[in-house]
Amino acid sequence: MSLSIKTVSTRPIAGQKPGTSGLRKKTKVFQEPHFLENFIQSIWTGIGGVAGKVLVLGGDGRHFNSQAAQVVLRMAAAGGAKKVIVGKRALLSTPAASNLIRTRGADGGIILSASHNPGGPEGDFGVKYNTANGGPAPESVTERIFEATKTITEYHIVDSQDVGLRIAETVMLGDMEIEIVDPVEDYAAMMAGIFDFAAIKALFRSGFKMRFDAMHAVTGPYATVLLEEELGAPPGTVINAIPLPDFGQGHPDPNPIWAKPLMDEMMGDHAPDFGAASDGDGDRNMIVGKGCYVTPSDSLAVLAANATLVSGYSGGLKGVARSMPTSKAVDRVAESLGIDCFETPTGWKFFGNLLDAGRATLCGEESAGTGSDHVREKDGLWAVLFWLNVLAVRKCSVADLMTSHWASYGRNYYSRHDYEDVESDAANGLVDHLRGQLADLPGKTFAGLTVESADEFAYDDPVDGSRSEGQGLRIHFDGGARVVMRLSGTGTSGATLRVYLERLETDPARFGIDPQEALAEVIAAAEAIAGIRSRTGRAAPDVIT
Ligand code: VG1
Ligand code: CO
């Protein structure tokens, strides 16, 4: 049955440049006439047309997810796509979508999500395009998509009713096949192939208590199946498990600020042994033990150090990679394992080539993203299962594991200070001013710390030779402390300044200090160099992680 294809005249809409992770805007902006359609048509143009292609489609369930999915299906059909594999109710976590693209040999995928940004009619919406390796489109592709948004004159969409997406079945939309799949099944099977489920089951049987906060986002169904149904954790282990269009009015960003109820429970007298949370689209993770928060940078280092205890990585790691602002804790593990440690710009798309080329097995970012070569995205539940598997083998508490890790490698005290919704001119002025000073900083002393070197990070991809410039300003001090500053590429209003602070401590007597205190000099030096308070007009950061 062919359907009639409507050709709709349109004009370029400004501001459709994909950022760190896809295009993110206020939901209301995405709902404006032609906004979504223009961007989807530009994706088709950027990938050389969608005709004959197989795509994966899903999203994190936020407001406008279902409507947007219907638009993508109609536009894929109009463009002559062969098939779309879509998660039931248009749900798929980002790592599950990555897995489906890879296992089904799809040409690419569209993920409807603004990830850790709040959702709802007043919140944010987003669209990400992933390529055939299952990973976020590299800059060469997002550039082509952006170019297309600047010259678009029309888009094509079939005239049809909505496609029912509530039952796992295969239906046709005109000549295009739509396979509706259970969003959890394939992902859960993949996890069972990587981790020792019997060991984790035994851990739960022994009385080990856990709390997983799905934050009313997409991991609820995944965590319920994996932790409660397959691994035998008691019912109630997973909380806020039903994905809601506005995430229950929460902010689905798993960090001590936005996952405060979980933090409070974990720091309380009756804390479970282990706590974890994930973000809107399921690619981030927060790990917290009884009375012991684990920074994402430390988590990456711990997983690297203990990887061979897990069957999926028993053969050892080919290498590790971290984003530039992520702490150097994993570097020290890599050094002792004798493997490469790559430093990439912020954003998961930069890990894809290293993973594809077999040069890195584990990757991570300070923003609560950890992952491996099992998919081409960061993966929240995977990280949680990895921790459970390590704890099941080592039979110790999270706090004990951290203490022994720091005893072997030292402790990289680390914090990120975010100044949100800063006036764009002020934020750009701060960065421009700092950039102008970089060459003169070495040798100067600020708050007792002497600058050893200062530069703007640029990345030369060791696999395809591509170069990415302007990836953050970094200042190294004598003794190994460091400050990094960059502007966020995922925000939707004003500018967000991120200030990353780090200092290595090797004296075991000083491993128990509050991170803000341990970093006091570095924080003061950052302020003295960049004049953050006066330039942003803020007395303090909005979010400290
Ligand atoms: C932030 C994080 C970055 C992460 C990106 C996408 O980007 O810093 O590490 O890859 O979000 O994560 P930015 O440009 O705002 O600093 V997700 O889970 O929101 O897709
Ligand atoms: Co995310």
Coordinates of C-alpha atoms and ligand atoms in Angstrom, one line a residue:
M1 CA 0.0 0.0 0.0
S2 CA 1.6 3.3 -0.9
L3 CA 0.7 6.4 1.0
S4 CA 0.6 9.9 -0.4
I5 CA 3.7 11.9 0.4
K6 CA 3.3 15.6 1.3
T7 CA 6.0 18.0 0.3
V8 CA 6.0 20.9 2.8
S9 CA 7.8 24.2 2.0
T10 CA 9.9 25.4 4.8
R11 CA 12.8 27.8 5.5
P12 CA 16.0 27.3 7.5
I13 CA 15.5 27.8 11.2
A14 CA 18.5 29.3 13.1
G15 CA 20.1 27.5 15.9
Q16 CA 19.9 23.9 14.7
K17 CA 23.6 23.1 15.4
P18 CA 24.0 19.8 17.3
G19 CA 26.0 20.3 20.6
T20 CA 27.9 17.9 22.8
S21 CA 25.2 15.3 22.4
G22 CA 22.6 16.0 19.7
L23 CA 20.3 19.0 19.3
R24 CA 18.7 20.2 22.5
K25 CA 16.1 23.0 22.9
K26 CA 13.2 23.9 25.1
T27 CA 10.4 21.5 24.3
K28 CA 8.3 24.4 23.2
V29 CA 10.9 25.3 20.6
F30 CA 10.8 21.7 19.3
Q31 CA 7.0 22.0 19.0
E32 CA 7.1 25.1 16.9
P33 CA 6.0 24.7 13.3
H34 CA 8.6 22.8 11.2
F35 CA 11.3 22.8 13.9
L36 CA 11.5 19.0 14.4
E37 CA 10.7 18.3 10.7
N38 CA 13.4 20.6 9.4
F39 CA 16.0 18.9 11.7
I40 CA 14.9 15.3 10.7
Q41 CA 14.9 16.2 7.0
S42 CA 18.4 17.7 7.5
I43 CA 19.5 14.4 9.2
W44 CA 18.4 12.5 6.0
T45 CA 20.3 15.0 3.9
G46 CA 23.4 14.8 6.2
I47 CA 23.5 11.0 5.9
G48 CA 23.1 11.0 2.1
G49 CA 19.4 10.2 2.2
V50 CA 17.4 7.6 4.1
A51 CA 16.1 5.6 1.1
G52 CA 16.6 1.9 1.5
K53 CA 18.0 2.3 5.0
V54 CA 17.3 0.5 8.3
L55 CA 17.0 2.7 11.4
V56 CA 16.5 2.2 15.1
L57 CA 14.2 4.6 16.9
G58 CA 13.4 5.2 20.5
G59 CA 13.5 7.8 23.3
D60 CA 13.5 8.4 27.0
G61 CA 9.8 8.9 27.4
R62 CA 9.8 12.6 28.1
H63 CA 7.0 14.9 27.0
F64 CA 6.7 15.1 23.2
N65 CA 8.5 11.7 22.8
S66 CA 5.5 9.9 21.3
Q67 CA 4.5 12.7 19.0
A68 CA 8.0 13.2 17.8
A69 CA 8.4 9.4 17.2
Q70 CA 5.4 9.5 14.9
V71 CA 6.9 12.4 12.9
V72 CA 10.2 10.5 12.5
L73 CA 8.3 7.4 11.3
R74 CA 6.3 9.4 8.8
M75 CA 9.3 11.2 7.5
A76 CA 11.4 8.0 7.3
A77 CA 8.5 6.4 5.2
A78 CA 8.4 9.5 3.0
G79 CA 12.2 9.3 2.5
G80 CA 11.9 5.7 1.4
A81 CA 13.5 4.0 4.4
K82 CA 13.3 0.2 4.3
K83 CA 12.7 -0.4 7.9
V84 CA 12.5 1.2 11.4
I85 CA 13.1 -0.9 14.5
V86 CA 11.3 1.0 17.3
G87 CA 11.0 0.4 21.0
K88 CA 7.5 -0.3 22.4
R89 CA 5.8 3.0 23.3
A90 CA 8.8 4.6 21.5
L91 CA 11.0 3.9 24.5
L92 CA 14.6 2.9 24.3
S93 CA 17.5 3.8 26.6
T94 CA 20.5 5.3 24.7
P95 CA 22.7 2.2 25.4
A96 CA 19.8 -0.1 24.4
A97 CA 19.4 1.8 21.1
S98 CA 23.2 1.6 20.5
N99 CA 23.0 -2.2 21.1
L100 CA 20.1 -2.6 18.7
I101 CA 21.8 -0.6 15.9
R102 CA 24.9 -2.9 16.2
T103 CA 23.2 -6.3 16.6
R104 CA 20.6 -5.6 13.8
G105 CA 23.2 -4.2 11.5
A106 CA 21.1 -1.0 11.2
D107 CA 22.4 2.0 9.2
G108 CA 21.8 4.3 12.1
G109 CA 19.4 5.4 14.7
I110 CA 17.5 8.3 16.2
I111 CA 17.2 8.8 19.9
L112 CA 14.6 11.3 21.2
S113 CA 16.1 12.6 24.4
A114 CA 17.6 15.6 26.1
S115 CA 19.3 13.1 28.4
H116 CA 20.0 14.6 31.9
N117 CA 18.1 17.9 31.1
P118 CA 14.6 18.3 32.8
G119 CA 11.6 17.4 30.7
G120 CA 7.9 18.4 30.4
P121 CA 6.2 21.2 28.6
E122 CA 8.5 23.7 30.3
G123 CA 11.5 21.5 30.1
D124 CA 13.9 20.4 27.3
F125 CA 13.7 18.0 24.3
G126 CA 16.4 16.7 22.1
V127 CA 17.2 14.6 19.1
K128 CA 20.5 12.6 18.6
Y129 CA 21.6 10.7 15.5
N130 CA 23.8 7.7 15.9
T131 CA 25.7 6.0 13.1
A132 CA 26.0 2.4 12.0
N133 CA 28.6 1.6 14.7
G134 CA 26.0 2.4 17.3
G135 CA 27.7 5.6 18.5
P136 CA 26.9 9.3 18.4
A137 CA 27.4 10.8 15.0
P138 CA 31.0 12.1 14.7
E139 CA 31.6 15.8 14.0
S140 CA 31.9 15.3 10.3
V141 CA 28.3 14.0 10.2
T142 CA 26.9 16.6 12.6
E143 CA 28.5 19.3 10.5
R144 CA 26.8 18.0 7.3
I145 CA 23.5 17.9 9.2
F146 CA 24.0 21.4 10.4
E147 CA 24.9 22.6 6.9
A148 CA 21.6 21.1 5.6
T149 CA 19.6 22.9 8.3
K150 CA 20.9 26.2 6.8
T151 CA 19.7 25.6 3.2
I152 CA 16.6 23.5 3.7
T153 CA 13.6 24.5 1.5
E154 CA 11.2 21.6 1.9
Y155 CA 10.6 18.4 3.8
H156 CA 8.6 15.2 3.0
I157 CA 6.2 13.4 5.2
V158 CA 3.6 10.8 4.5
D159 CA -0.1 11.4 5.2
S160 CA -1.1 8.8 7.7
Q161 CA -2.7 8.0 11.1
D162 CA -0.4 7.5 14.1
V163 CA 1.2 4.0 14.2
G164 CA 0.2 2.0 17.3
L165 CA 3.4 1.3 19.2
R166 CA 1.9 -0.5 22.2
I167 CA 2.4 -4.1 21.1
A168 CA 5.6 -5.8 19.9
E169 CA 4.7 -6.7 16.3
T170 CA 5.6 -5.8 12.8
V171 CA 3.4 -3.4 10.8
M172 CA 3.8 -1.5 7.6
L173 CA 3.6 2.2 7.0
G174 CA 3.2 2.4 3.3
D175 CA 6.1 0.4 1.9
M176 CA 8.2 0.8 5.1
E177 CA 8.4 -2.0 7.7
I178 CA 8.1 -1.1 11.4
E179 CA 9.3 -3.7 13.8
I180 CA 8.1 -2.8 17.4
V181 CA 10.4 -4.5 19.9
D182 CA 10.5 -4.9 23.7
P183 CA 12.9 -2.2 24.7
V184 CA 14.5 -4.3 27.5
E185 CA 14.9 -7.8 26.1
D186 CA 18.0 -7.6 23.9
Y187 CA 19.7 -5.3 26.4
A188 CA 19.1 -7.6 29.3
A189 CA 20.5 -10.6 27.3
M190 CA 23.6 -8.6 26.5
M191 CA 24.2 -7.8 30.2
A192 CA 23.8 -11.5 31.1
G193 CA 26.6 -12.2 28.6
I194 CA 29.0 -9.8 30.2
F195 CA 28.5 -10.2 33.9
D196 CA 28.4 -13.2 36.3
F197 CA 24.7 -13.2 37.2
A198 CA 25.1 -16.2 39.5
A199 CA 27.6 -14.3 41.6
I200 CA 25.4 -11.2 41.8
K201 CA 22.4 -13.4 42.7
A202 CA 24.3 -15.0 45.5
L203 CA 25.3 -11.5 46.7
F204 CA 21.6 -10.5 47.0
R205 CA 20.7 -13.9 48.5
S206 CA 23.3 -13.2 51.2
G207 CA 21.3 -10.2 52.4
F208 CA 23.1 -7.4 50.4
K209 CA 20.8 -4.4 50.2
M210 CA 20.6 -2.0 47.3
R211 CA 18.6 1.0 46.2
F212 CA 18.4 2.0 42.6
D213 CA 16.7 5.4 41.8
A214 CA 15.5 5.4 38.2
M215 CA 14.4 9.1 38.7
H216 CA 11.2 8.4 36.8
A217 CA 13.2 8.1 33.6
V218 CA 13.9 5.4 31.1
T219 CA 16.0 3.0 33.2
G220 CA 13.0 2.1 35.4
P221 CA 11.8 -0.9 33.3
Y222 CA 15.4 -2.0 32.6
A223 CA 16.4 -1.9 36.3
T224 CA 13.3 -3.7 37.4
V225 CA 13.8 -6.6 34.9
L226 CA 17.5 -6.9 35.6
L227 CA 17.8 -6.2 39.3
E228 CA 14.5 -7.5 40.7
E229 CA 13.4 -10.1 38.2
E230 CA 16.6 -11.6 37.0
L231 CA 19.0 -11.0 39.8
G232 CA 16.6 -11.5 42.7
A233 CA 16.9 -8.2 44.5
P234 CA 13.9 -7.7 46.7
P235 CA 10.9 -5.8 45.2
G236 CA 11.3 -2.1 46.1
T237 CA 15.0 -2.1 45.3
V238 CA 14.2 0.0 42.3
I239 CA 12.4 3.2 43.1
N240 CA 10.8 5.9 40.9
A241 CA 10.6 3.1 38.3
I242 CA 7.8 4.3 36.1
P243 CA 9.0 6.6 33.3
L244 CA 7.0 9.8 33.4
P245 CA 6.8 12.6 30.8
D246 CA 8.1 15.2 33.2
F247 CA 10.2 12.8 35.3
G248 CA 7.9 13.5 38.2
Q249 CA 9.0 17.1 38.0
G250 CA 12.5 16.0 38.9
H251 CA 15.8 16.7 37.2
P252 CA 17.0 13.3 35.9
D253 CA 20.7 13.9 36.5
P254 CA 22.3 11.4 38.8
N255 CA 24.5 13.4 41.0
P256 CA 24.5 14.2 44.7
I257 CA 22.5 17.4 44.1
W258 CA 19.7 16.1 41.9
A259 CA 19.6 12.6 43.4
K260 CA 19.5 14.0 46.9
P261 CA 16.8 11.7 48.3
L262 CA 19.0 8.7 47.4
M263 CA 22.1 10.5 48.8
D264 CA 20.3 11.2 52.0
E265 CA 19.3 7.6 52.4
M266 CA 22.9 6.4 51.6
M267 CA 24.4 8.7 54.2
G268 CA 21.7 7.9 56.8
D269 CA 21.8 5.4 59.7
H270 CA 19.9 2.7 57.9
A271 CA 21.6 3.0 54.6
P272 CA 21.6 0.0 52.2
D273 CA 25.0 -1.4 51.1
F274 CA 24.8 0.0 47.7
G275 CA 23.0 2.8 45.9
A276 CA 22.8 3.9 42.3
A277 CA 20.9 6.1 39.9
S278 CA 20.7 6.8 36.2
D279 CA 19.7 9.8 34.0
G280 CA 16.9 10.5 31.6
D281 CA 18.1 8.3 28.8
G282 CA 19.9 5.7 30.9
D283 CA 23.5 6.4 29.8
R284 CA 24.7 8.0 33.1
N285 CA 25.3 6.4 36.5
M286 CA 25.8 7.4 40.0
I287 CA 27.5 5.0 42.4
V288 CA 27.3 5.4 46.2
G289 CA 28.1 3.0 49.0
K290 CA 26.9 3.1 52.6
G291 CA 28.2 6.6 53.7
C292 CA 30.5 6.7 50.7
Y293 CA 29.9 8.7 47.4
V294 CA 32.1 7.5 44.5
T295 CA 33.1 10.2 42.0
P296 CA 32.6 9.2 38.4
S297 CA 36.3 9.7 37.8
D298 CA 37.1 7.3 40.6
S299 CA 34.5 4.9 39.5
L300 CA 36.2 4.6 36.1
A301 CA 39.5 4.0 37.8
V302 CA 38.1 1.3 40.1
L303 CA 36.4 -0.5 37.2
A304 CA 39.6 -0.5 35.2
A305 CA 41.6 -1.8 38.2
N306 CA 39.1 -4.6 38.8
A307 CA 38.0 -5.4 35.3
T308 CA 39.6 -8.8 35.1
L309 CA 37.4 -10.0 38.0
V310 CA 34.4 -9.7 35.6
S311 CA 34.0 -12.5 33.0
G312 CA 33.3 -10.1 30.1
Y313 CA 36.7 -8.4 30.7
S314 CA 38.7 -11.4 32.1
G315 CA 41.1 -11.2 29.1
G316 CA 42.3 -7.8 30.2
L317 CA 41.8 -4.3 28.8
K318 CA 43.2 -3.1 25.5
G319 CA 43.4 0.4 26.7
V320 CA 41.3 3.0 28.5
A321 CA 40.1 6.5 27.6
R322 CA 38.7 9.4 29.5
S323 CA 37.5 12.9 28.5
M324 CA 40.0 15.6 29.1
P325 CA 38.3 17.2 32.2
T326 CA 37.8 13.8 33.8
S327 CA 40.3 13.2 36.7
K328 CA 43.6 11.5 36.1
A329 CA 42.7 8.6 38.5
V330 CA 42.4 6.1 35.7
D331 CA 45.7 7.2 34.2
R332 CA 47.5 5.8 37.2
V333 CA 45.7 2.5 36.9
A334 CA 46.5 2.4 33.2
E335 CA 50.1 3.0 34.0
S336 CA 50.3 0.2 36.4
L337 CA 48.5 -2.2 34.0
G338 CA 50.9 -1.1 31.2
I339 CA 48.1 -0.1 28.8
D340 CA 47.3 3.1 26.9
C341 CA 45.2 5.9 28.4
F342 CA 43.7 8.2 25.8
E343 CA 42.5 11.8 26.6
T344 CA 39.6 12.9 24.4
P345 CA 37.3 16.0 24.2
T346 CA 34.1 16.0 26.2
G347 CA 31.3 14.0 24.6
W348 CA 31.0 10.3 23.9
K349 CA 31.3 10.7 20.1
F350 CA 35.1 11.0 20.6
F351 CA 35.4 7.5 22.0
G352 CA 33.9 5.8 19.0
N353 CA 37.0 5.5 16.9
L354 CA 39.1 4.2 19.8
L355 CA 36.5 1.6 20.6
D356 CA 36.0 0.6 16.9
A357 CA 39.8 0.3 16.4
G358 CA 40.2 -1.9 19.5
R359 CA 42.5 0.6 21.2
A360 CA 40.3 1.2 24.2
T361 CA 38.0 -1.2 26.2
L362 CA 36.7 1.1 29.0
C363 CA 35.9 4.8 28.6
G364 CA 34.5 7.4 31.0
E365 CA 33.6 11.0 31.7
E366 CA 33.5 13.0 34.9
S367 CA 29.9 13.7 34.2
A368 CA 28.8 10.2 35.4
G369 CA 29.3 8.4 32.1
T370 CA 31.1 5.1 32.0
G371 CA 31.0 2.5 29.2
S372 CA 32.9 -0.1 27.3
D373 CA 33.2 -1.7 23.9
H374 CA 30.0 -3.7 24.4
V375 CA 28.1 -0.7 22.8
R376 CA 29.2 2.7 21.5
E377 CA 27.5 4.8 24.2
K378 CA 28.0 5.3 27.9
D379 CA 25.8 2.8 29.8
G380 CA 24.3 3.5 33.2
L381 CA 23.0 0.1 34.2
W382 CA 26.1 -1.6 32.8
A383 CA 28.2 0.4 35.2
V384 CA 25.9 -0.5 38.1
L385 CA 26.1 -4.3 37.2
F386 CA 29.9 -4.0 36.9
W387 CA 30.1 -2.6 40.4
L388 CA 27.8 -5.3 41.7
N389 CA 29.9 -8.0 40.0
V390 CA 33.1 -6.5 41.5
L391 CA 31.6 -6.3 45.0
A392 CA 30.3 -9.9 44.7
V393 CA 33.8 -11.1 43.9
R394 CA 35.7 -8.9 46.4
K395 CA 33.2 -9.4 49.2
C396 CA 33.9 -6.0 50.7
S397 CA 32.0 -2.7 51.1
V398 CA 32.2 0.2 48.7
A399 CA 34.1 2.3 51.3
D400 CA 36.7 -0.5 51.9
L401 CA 37.1 -0.8 48.1
M402 CA 37.8 2.9 47.8
T403 CA 40.2 3.0 50.7
S404 CA 42.2 0.1 49.2
H405 CA 42.1 1.7 45.8
W406 CA 43.5 5.0 47.1
A407 CA 46.1 3.2 49.1
S408 CA 47.4 1.7 45.8
Y409 CA 47.0 4.6 43.5
G410 CA 46.6 7.8 45.6
R411 CA 43.4 9.9 45.7
N412 CA 42.6 12.4 43.0
Y413 CA 40.5 14.9 44.8
Y414 CA 38.0 16.2 42.2
S415 CA 35.1 18.5 41.9
R416 CA 33.1 20.3 39.2
H417 CA 31.6 23.7 39.8
D418 CA 28.8 24.7 37.4
Y419 CA 27.6 28.3 36.9
E420 CA 24.3 27.9 35.1
D421 CA 22.3 30.2 32.8
V422 CA 25.0 32.8 32.8
E423 CA 24.5 35.6 30.4
S424 CA 26.1 34.4 27.2
D425 CA 28.3 37.5 26.6
A426 CA 29.6 37.4 30.2
A427 CA 30.5 33.7 29.8
N428 CA 32.1 34.2 26.4
G429 CA 33.9 37.2 27.8
L430 CA 35.4 35.2 30.7
V431 CA 36.6 32.4 28.3
D432 CA 38.0 34.9 25.8
H433 CA 39.8 36.8 28.5
L434 CA 41.3 33.6 30.0
R435 CA 42.3 32.4 26.5
G436 CA 44.2 35.7 26.0
Q437 CA 46.1 35.2 29.2
L438 CA 47.2 31.6 28.7
A439 CA 50.6 32.3 27.2
D440 CA 51.5 34.6 30.1
L441 CA 50.4 32.3 33.0
P442 CA 53.4 29.8 33.3
G443 CA 55.6 30.8 36.2
K444 CA 53.0 33.0 37.9
T445 CA 51.6 32.1 41.3
F446 CA 48.0 32.3 42.3
A447 CA 46.7 31.4 45.8
G448 CA 50.0 29.7 46.5
L449 CA 50.0 27.5 43.3
T450 CA 52.5 28.2 40.5
V451 CA 51.3 27.6 37.0
E452 CA 53.4 25.0 35.1
S453 CA 51.6 25.2 31.8
A454 CA 48.4 26.5 30.3
D455 CA 46.7 25.8 26.9
E456 CA 43.5 25.3 25.0
F457 CA 42.9 21.6 24.4
A458 CA 42.8 20.4 20.8
Y459 CA 42.4 16.7 19.9
D460 CA 44.0 14.8 17.1
D461 CA 42.1 11.6 16.7
P462 CA 44.7 8.9 16.5
V463 CA 42.5 6.7 14.3
D464 CA 41.2 8.9 11.6
G465 CA 43.5 11.9 12.0
S466 CA 40.7 14.4 12.4
R467 CA 41.3 17.5 14.6
S468 CA 38.9 19.1 17.0
E469 CA 39.9 22.4 18.4
G470 CA 38.6 24.7 21.2
Q471 CA 37.9 21.8 23.6
G472 CA 38.5 23.6 26.9
L473 CA 41.1 25.8 28.6
R474 CA 43.4 24.0 31.0
I475 CA 45.9 25.2 33.6
H476 CA 48.4 22.8 35.2
F477 CA 50.1 23.8 38.4
D478 CA 53.4 22.6 39.9
G479 CA 52.7 19.4 41.9
G480 CA 50.0 18.1 39.5
A481 CA 46.9 20.2 40.5
R482 CA 44.8 21.3 37.6
V483 CA 41.9 23.6 36.6
V484 CA 39.9 23.2 33.4
M485 CA 37.2 25.6 32.2
R486 CA 34.8 25.2 29.3
L487 CA 31.3 26.1 28.3
S488 CA 28.6 23.4 28.2
G489 CA 27.3 22.2 24.9
T490 CA 24.0 20.7 26.2
G491 CA 22.3 23.7 27.9
T492 CA 19.2 25.3 26.5
S493 CA 19.3 28.8 28.0
G494 CA 22.2 31.2 28.5
A495 CA 25.6 29.7 29.0
T496 CA 26.8 27.2 31.6
L497 CA 30.4 27.6 32.7
R498 CA 32.0 24.4 34.0
V499 CA 35.0 24.7 36.2
Y500 CA 36.8 21.3 36.8
L501 CA 39.2 21.1 39.7
E502 CA 41.6 18.4 40.6
R503 CA 44.5 17.6 42.9
L504 CA 46.4 14.4 43.6
E505 CA 46.9 13.3 47.2
T506 CA 49.3 10.5 48.0
D507 CA 49.5 10.8 51.8
P508 CA 47.1 8.1 53.2
A509 CA 46.6 10.3 56.3
R510 CA 44.9 12.8 54.1
F511 CA 42.5 10.6 52.2
G512 CA 39.5 11.5 54.4
I513 CA 39.2 15.2 53.7
D514 CA 36.1 16.9 52.3
P515 CA 36.8 17.4 48.6
Q516 CA 35.9 21.1 48.7
E517 CA 38.4 21.6 51.5
A518 CA 41.1 19.5 49.9
L519 CA 40.7 21.6 46.7
A520 CA 40.5 25.0 48.5
E521 CA 43.7 26.3 47.0
V522 CA 42.9 25.1 43.5
I523 CA 39.4 26.7 43.8
A524 CA 41.0 30.0 45.0
A525 CA 43.6 29.9 42.2
A526 CA 40.8 29.4 39.6
E527 CA 39.0 32.4 40.9
A528 CA 42.2 34.5 41.0
I529 CA 43.0 33.6 37.4
A530 CA 39.6 33.9 35.8
G531 CA 37.7 36.3 38.0
I532 CA 34.7 34.0 37.9
R533 CA 32.7 35.9 40.5
S534 CA 33.0 39.4 39.1
R535 CA 32.5 38.3 35.5
T536 CA 29.5 36.0 36.0
G537 CA 28.0 38.2 38.8
R538 CA 27.6 35.0 40.9
A539 CA 28.8 34.6 44.5
A540 CA 29.0 30.8 44.2
P541 CA 28.4 27.9 41.8
D542 CA 24.8 26.8 41.2
V543 CA 25.8 23.1 41.2
I544 CA 28.8 21.5 42.8
T545 CA 29.5 17.8 42.0
Ligands
VG1_1 C1 27.6 17.2 29.3 C2 28.8 16.5 30.0 C3 29.5 15.5 29.0 C4 28.4 14.5 28.4 C5 27.3 15.3 27.8 C6 26.1 14.4 27.3 O1 28.1 18.0 28.2 O2 29.7 17.4 30.5 O3 30.5 14.8 29.7 O4 29.0 13.7 27.4 O5 26.7 16.2 28.8 O6 25.7 13.6 28.4 P1 28.3 19.6 28.4 O7 28.7 20.0 27.0 O8 27.1 20.1 28.8 O9 29.4 19.7 29.4 V1 24.1 13.1 28.4 O10 23.9 11.9 29.4 O11 23.3 14.6 28.8 O12 23.8 12.8 26.8
CO2 CO 22.3 10.8 29.2

